[in-house]
C-alpha cells in the first residue's frame, strides 16, 4: 500500500468514552496481572514468559485504539487500524450513509459512525472519523459519482444517467 503524498487528507477516529474505558481498562488489568505473575512463586523462566505474553496481549487493544485513521487520497480511501489495513478505490464506493444498515467490517471506535458500501463487498465498512463533515466533503470532492444528501453520500443521478 502506498499512500499518495499530495492531495491526501488524514482523519483520526472518533473515540467514545465507553470504548476508551474498555480498551484501557482491559489493558490495565492485563498489565497488573502480568506483574502479579512475576511476584508469584515458580520457576523464573516460566514467570518471565508468562509476564511477557500477558503484557504483550495487553498492548494489542491500545495499538488499535492509537493507530486507527482514515486517509483519503485522490484515488483511494485507506483505512488503518493496528495491523489491519484496507484500501478502497474511490470509484468502487457505492454510498456512504450515516448510521447505515448492517454491521460491516468495523474500523470505528464510536457508535457515531459511517457505513461505506463498496462494490464487491457484502458487508461494507464502518468508520468513525472525528471530523465527519470534513471526511464526507473530502470524499464528495473526489467521488464524482456521489453527491451529498444530508449526512449521506448517495449515487449522483447525473453520473448514472450519463453512463446509459
mmCIF file of C-alpha atoms in Angstrom:
data_model
loop_
_atom_site.group_PDB
_atom_site.id
_atom_site.type_symbol
_atom_site.label_atom_id
_atom_site.label_comp_id
_atom_site.label_asym_id
_atom_site.label_seq_id
_atom_site.Cartn_x
_atom_site.Cartn_y
_atom_site.Cartn_z
ATOM 1 C CA UNK A 1 0.000 0.000 0.000
ATOM 2 C CA UNK A 2 1.447 3.326 -0.998
ATOM 3 C CA UNK A 3 -0.292 6.438 0.211
ATOM 4 C CA UNK A 4 -0.009 9.250 -2.295
ATOM 5 C CA UNK A 5 1.703 12.197 -0.628
ATOM 6 C CA UNK A 6 -0.017 15.030 -2.479
ATOM 7 C CA UNK A 7 -3.681 15.834 -2.087
ATOM 8 C CA UNK A 8 -4.280 13.473 0.814
ATOM 9 C CA UNK A 9 -6.324 14.179 3.907
ATOM 10 C CA UNK A 10 -5.921 12.250 7.136
ATOM 11 C CA UNK A 11 -8.831 11.792 9.545
ATOM 12 C CA UNK A 12 -8.423 10.371 13.042
ATOM 13 C CA UNK A 13 -11.032 8.073 14.500
ATOM 14 C CA UNK A 14 -13.614 9.443 16.903
ATOM 15 C CA UNK A 15 -13.457 7.539 20.195
ATOM 16 C CA UNK A 16 -16.425 7.129 22.512
ATOM 17 C CA UNK A 17 -15.750 7.252 26.244
ATOM 18 C CA UNK A 18 -17.194 3.784 26.830
ATOM 19 C CA UNK A 19 -14.846 2.124 24.287
ATOM 20 C CA UNK A 20 -11.896 4.143 25.602
ATOM 21 C CA UNK A 21 -12.616 2.931 29.145
ATOM 22 C CA UNK A 22 -12.991 -0.646 27.880
ATOM 23 C CA UNK A 23 -9.748 -0.622 25.862
ATOM 24 C CA UNK A 24 -7.579 0.974 28.527
ATOM 25 C CA UNK A 25 -9.302 -0.779 31.451
ATOM 26 C CA UNK A 26 -8.809 -4.213 29.900
ATOM 27 C CA UNK A 27 -5.201 -3.439 29.073
ATOM 28 C CA UNK A 28 -4.529 -2.106 32.566
ATOM 29 C CA UNK A 29 -5.967 -5.287 34.095
ATOM 30 C CA UNK A 30 -3.755 -7.428 31.858
ATOM 31 C CA UNK A 31 -0.668 -5.388 32.775
ATOM 32 C CA UNK A 32 -1.421 -5.641 36.511
ATOM 33 C CA UNK A 33 -1.947 -9.370 36.069
ATOM 34 C CA UNK A 34 1.398 -9.661 34.246
ATOM 35 C CA UNK A 35 3.169 -8.088 37.213
ATOM 36 C CA UNK A 36 1.368 -10.425 39.601
ATOM 37 C CA UNK A 37 2.808 -13.326 37.589
ATOM 38 C CA UNK A 38 6.311 -12.007 38.283
ATOM 39 C CA UNK A 39 5.532 -11.758 42.003
ATOM 40 C CA UNK A 40 4.197 -15.313 42.151
ATOM 41 C CA UNK A 41 6.185 -18.398 43.039
ATOM 42 C CA UNK A 42 7.565 -20.755 40.467
ATOM 43 C CA UNK A 43 10.434 -21.082 38.018
ATOM 44 C CA UNK A 44 11.786 -17.685 36.950
ATOM 45 C CA UNK A 45 11.812 -18.644 33.254
ATOM 46 C CA UNK A 46 8.120 -19.563 33.285
ATOM 47 C CA UNK A 47 7.196 -16.380 35.151
ATOM 48 C CA UNK A 48 9.132 -14.221 32.674
ATOM 49 C CA UNK A 49 7.495 -15.926 29.689
ATOM 50 C CA UNK A 50 4.030 -15.628 31.251
ATOM 51 C CA UNK A 51 4.611 -11.977 32.119
ATOM 52 C CA UNK A 52 5.880 -11.157 28.629
ATOM 53 C CA UNK A 53 2.974 -12.846 26.874
ATOM 54 C CA UNK A 54 0.346 -11.245 29.117
ATOM 55 C CA UNK A 55 1.945 -7.796 28.825
ATOM 56 C CA UNK A 56 2.096 -8.053 25.024
ATOM 57 C CA UNK A 57 -1.539 -9.164 24.800
ATOM 58 C CA UNK A 58 -2.395 -6.068 26.841
ATOM 59 C CA UNK A 59 -0.750 -3.901 24.146
ATOM 60 C CA UNK A 60 -2.992 -5.098 21.291
ATOM 61 C CA UNK A 61 -6.149 -3.087 22.077
ATOM 62 C CA UNK A 62 -4.278 0.223 22.679
ATOM 63 C CA UNK A 63 -2.384 -0.371 19.416
ATOM 64 C CA UNK A 64 -5.689 -0.445 17.535
ATOM 65 C CA UNK A 65 -7.042 2.499 19.562
ATOM 66 C CA UNK A 66 -3.975 4.674 18.871
ATOM 67 C CA UNK A 67 -3.456 3.852 15.192
ATOM 68 C CA UNK A 68 -6.966 3.914 13.712
ATOM 69 C CA UNK A 69 -7.184 6.528 10.992
ATOM 70 C CA UNK A 70 -8.615 7.117 7.550
ATOM 71 C CA UNK A 71 -6.612 8.598 4.664
ATOM 72 C CA UNK A 72 -8.423 9.991 1.635
ATOM 73 C CA UNK A 73 -6.158 10.309 -1.417
ATOM 74 C CA UNK A 74 -7.009 11.279 -4.977
ATOM 75 C CA UNK A 75 -7.925 7.698 -5.922
ATOM 76 C CA UNK A 76 -8.359 5.682 -2.720
ATOM 77 C CA UNK A 77 -9.577 5.590 0.839
ATOM 78 C CA UNK A 78 -7.048 3.903 3.127
ATOM 79 C CA UNK A 79 -8.391 2.537 6.388
ATOM 80 C CA UNK A 80 -5.772 1.681 9.015
ATOM 81 C CA UNK A 81 -6.182 0.157 12.436
ATOM 82 C CA UNK A 82 -3.360 -1.656 14.182
ATOM 83 C CA UNK A 83 -2.148 -4.412 11.915
ATOM 84 C CA UNK A 84 -5.257 -4.151 9.705
ATOM 85 C CA UNK A 85 -5.067 -2.041 6.561
ATOM 86 C CA UNK A 86 -7.631 -1.770 3.800
ATOM 87 C CA UNK A 87 -7.501 0.203 0.567
ATOM 88 C CA UNK A 88 -10.825 1.063 -1.069
ATOM 89 C CA UNK A 89 -10.851 2.536 -4.564
ATOM 90 C CA UNK A 90 -12.964 5.676 -4.536
ATOM 91 C CA UNK A 91 -14.595 4.587 -7.792
ATOM 92 C CA UNK A 92 -15.865 1.416 -6.028
ATOM 93 C CA UNK A 93 -17.671 3.303 -3.252
ATOM 94 C CA UNK A 94 -21.420 2.997 -3.872
ATOM 95 C CA UNK A 95 -22.672 5.119 -0.977
ATOM 96 C CA UNK A 96 -21.762 6.417 2.447
ATOM 97 C CA UNK A 97 -24.555 6.530 4.999
ATOM 98 C CA UNK A 98 -24.665 7.918 8.499
ATOM 99 C CA UNK A 99 -25.522 5.049 10.848
ATOM 100 C CA UNK A 100 -26.452 2.974 7.833
ATOM 101 C CA UNK A 101 -27.835 -0.543 7.900
ATOM 102 C CA UNK A 102 -25.700 -3.568 8.548
ATOM 103 C CA UNK A 103 -22.622 -4.093 10.595
ATOM 104 C CA UNK A 104 -19.821 -4.029 8.087
ATOM 105 C CA UNK A 105 -16.172 -4.581 8.842
ATOM 106 C CA UNK A 106 -15.703 -2.348 11.834
ATOM 107 C CA UNK A 107 -12.903 0.221 11.818
ATOM 108 C CA UNK A 108 -14.802 2.532 14.180
ATOM 109 C CA UNK A 109 -14.300 3.362 17.854
ATOM 110 C CA UNK A 110 -17.595 5.207 18.122
ATOM 111 C CA UNK A 111 -21.259 4.456 17.622
ATOM 112 C CA UNK A 112 -21.375 7.759 15.745
ATOM 113 C CA UNK A 113 -20.160 6.068 12.583
ATOM 114 C CA UNK A 114 -20.497 5.996 8.828
ATOM 115 C CA UNK A 115 -21.257 2.903 6.785
ATOM 116 C CA UNK A 116 -19.403 2.708 3.472
ATOM 117 C CA UNK A 117 -20.932 0.438 0.855
ATOM 118 C CA UNK A 118 -18.375 -0.789 -1.647
ATOM 119 C CA UNK A 119 -18.794 -2.672 -4.893
ATOM 120 C CA UNK A 120 -17.821 -6.306 -4.347
ATOM 121 C CA UNK A 121 -18.381 -6.289 -0.575
ATOM 122 C CA UNK A 122 -21.471 -7.799 1.027
ATOM 123 C CA UNK A 123 -20.956 -6.038 4.337
ATOM 124 C CA UNK A 124 -19.205 -2.745 3.670
ATOM 125 C CA UNK A 125 -17.057 -0.891 6.191
ATOM 126 C CA UNK A 126 -17.751 1.133 9.339
ATOM 127 C CA UNK A 127 -15.619 4.178 10.065
ATOM 128 C CA UNK A 128 -15.899 6.907 12.687
ATOM 129 C CA UNK A 129 -13.909 9.970 11.615
ATOM 130 C CA UNK A 130 -13.765 12.613 14.332
ATOM 131 C CA UNK A 131 -14.348 15.261 11.635
ATOM 132 C CA UNK A 132 -17.295 13.555 9.928
ATOM 133 C CA UNK A 133 -18.283 16.607 7.854
ATOM 134 C CA UNK A 134 -14.700 17.094 6.595
ATOM 135 C CA UNK A 135 -14.422 13.386 5.776
ATOM 136 C CA UNK A 136 -17.670 13.428 3.779
ATOM 137 C CA UNK A 137 -16.609 16.604 1.962
ATOM 138 C CA UNK A 138 -13.227 15.055 1.067
ATOM 139 C CA UNK A 139 -14.982 12.001 -0.364
ATOM 140 C CA UNK A 140 -17.608 14.063 -2.186
ATOM 141 C CA UNK A 141 -14.924 16.172 -3.902
ATOM 142 C CA UNK A 142 -13.048 13.070 -5.097
ATOM 143 C CA UNK A 143 -16.045 10.820 -5.864
ATOM 144 C CA UNK A 144 -17.738 12.485 -8.829
ATOM 145 C CA UNK A 145 -20.290 9.664 -8.899
ATOM 146 C CA UNK A 146 -21.600 10.596 -5.432
ATOM 147 C CA UNK A 147 -23.476 13.631 -4.156
ATOM 148 C CA UNK A 148 -24.223 14.860 -0.665
ATOM 149 C CA UNK A 149 -27.719 14.319 0.633
ATOM 150 C CA UNK A 150 -27.885 15.391 4.262
ATOM 151 C CA UNK A 151 -25.414 13.257 6.251
ATOM 152 C CA UNK A 152 -25.073 10.773 3.382
ATOM 153 C CA UNK A 153 -23.294 10.444 0.064
ATOM 154 C CA UNK A 154 -25.582 8.823 -2.479
ATOM 155 C CA UNK A 155 -25.221 7.993 -6.179
ATOM 156 C CA UNK A 156 -25.474 11.065 -8.357
ATOM 157 C CA UNK A 157 -28.357 10.730 -10.830
ATOM 158 C CA UNK A 158 -26.385 12.829 -13.357
ATOM 159 C CA UNK A 159 -23.490 10.381 -13.209
ATOM 160 C CA UNK A 160 -25.655 7.333 -13.780
ATOM 161 C CA UNK A 161 -27.799 8.941 -16.482
ATOM 162 C CA UNK A 162 -24.646 9.855 -18.466
ATOM 163 C CA UNK A 163 -23.472 6.233 -18.287
ATOM 164 C CA UNK A 164 -26.594 4.863 -20.012
#
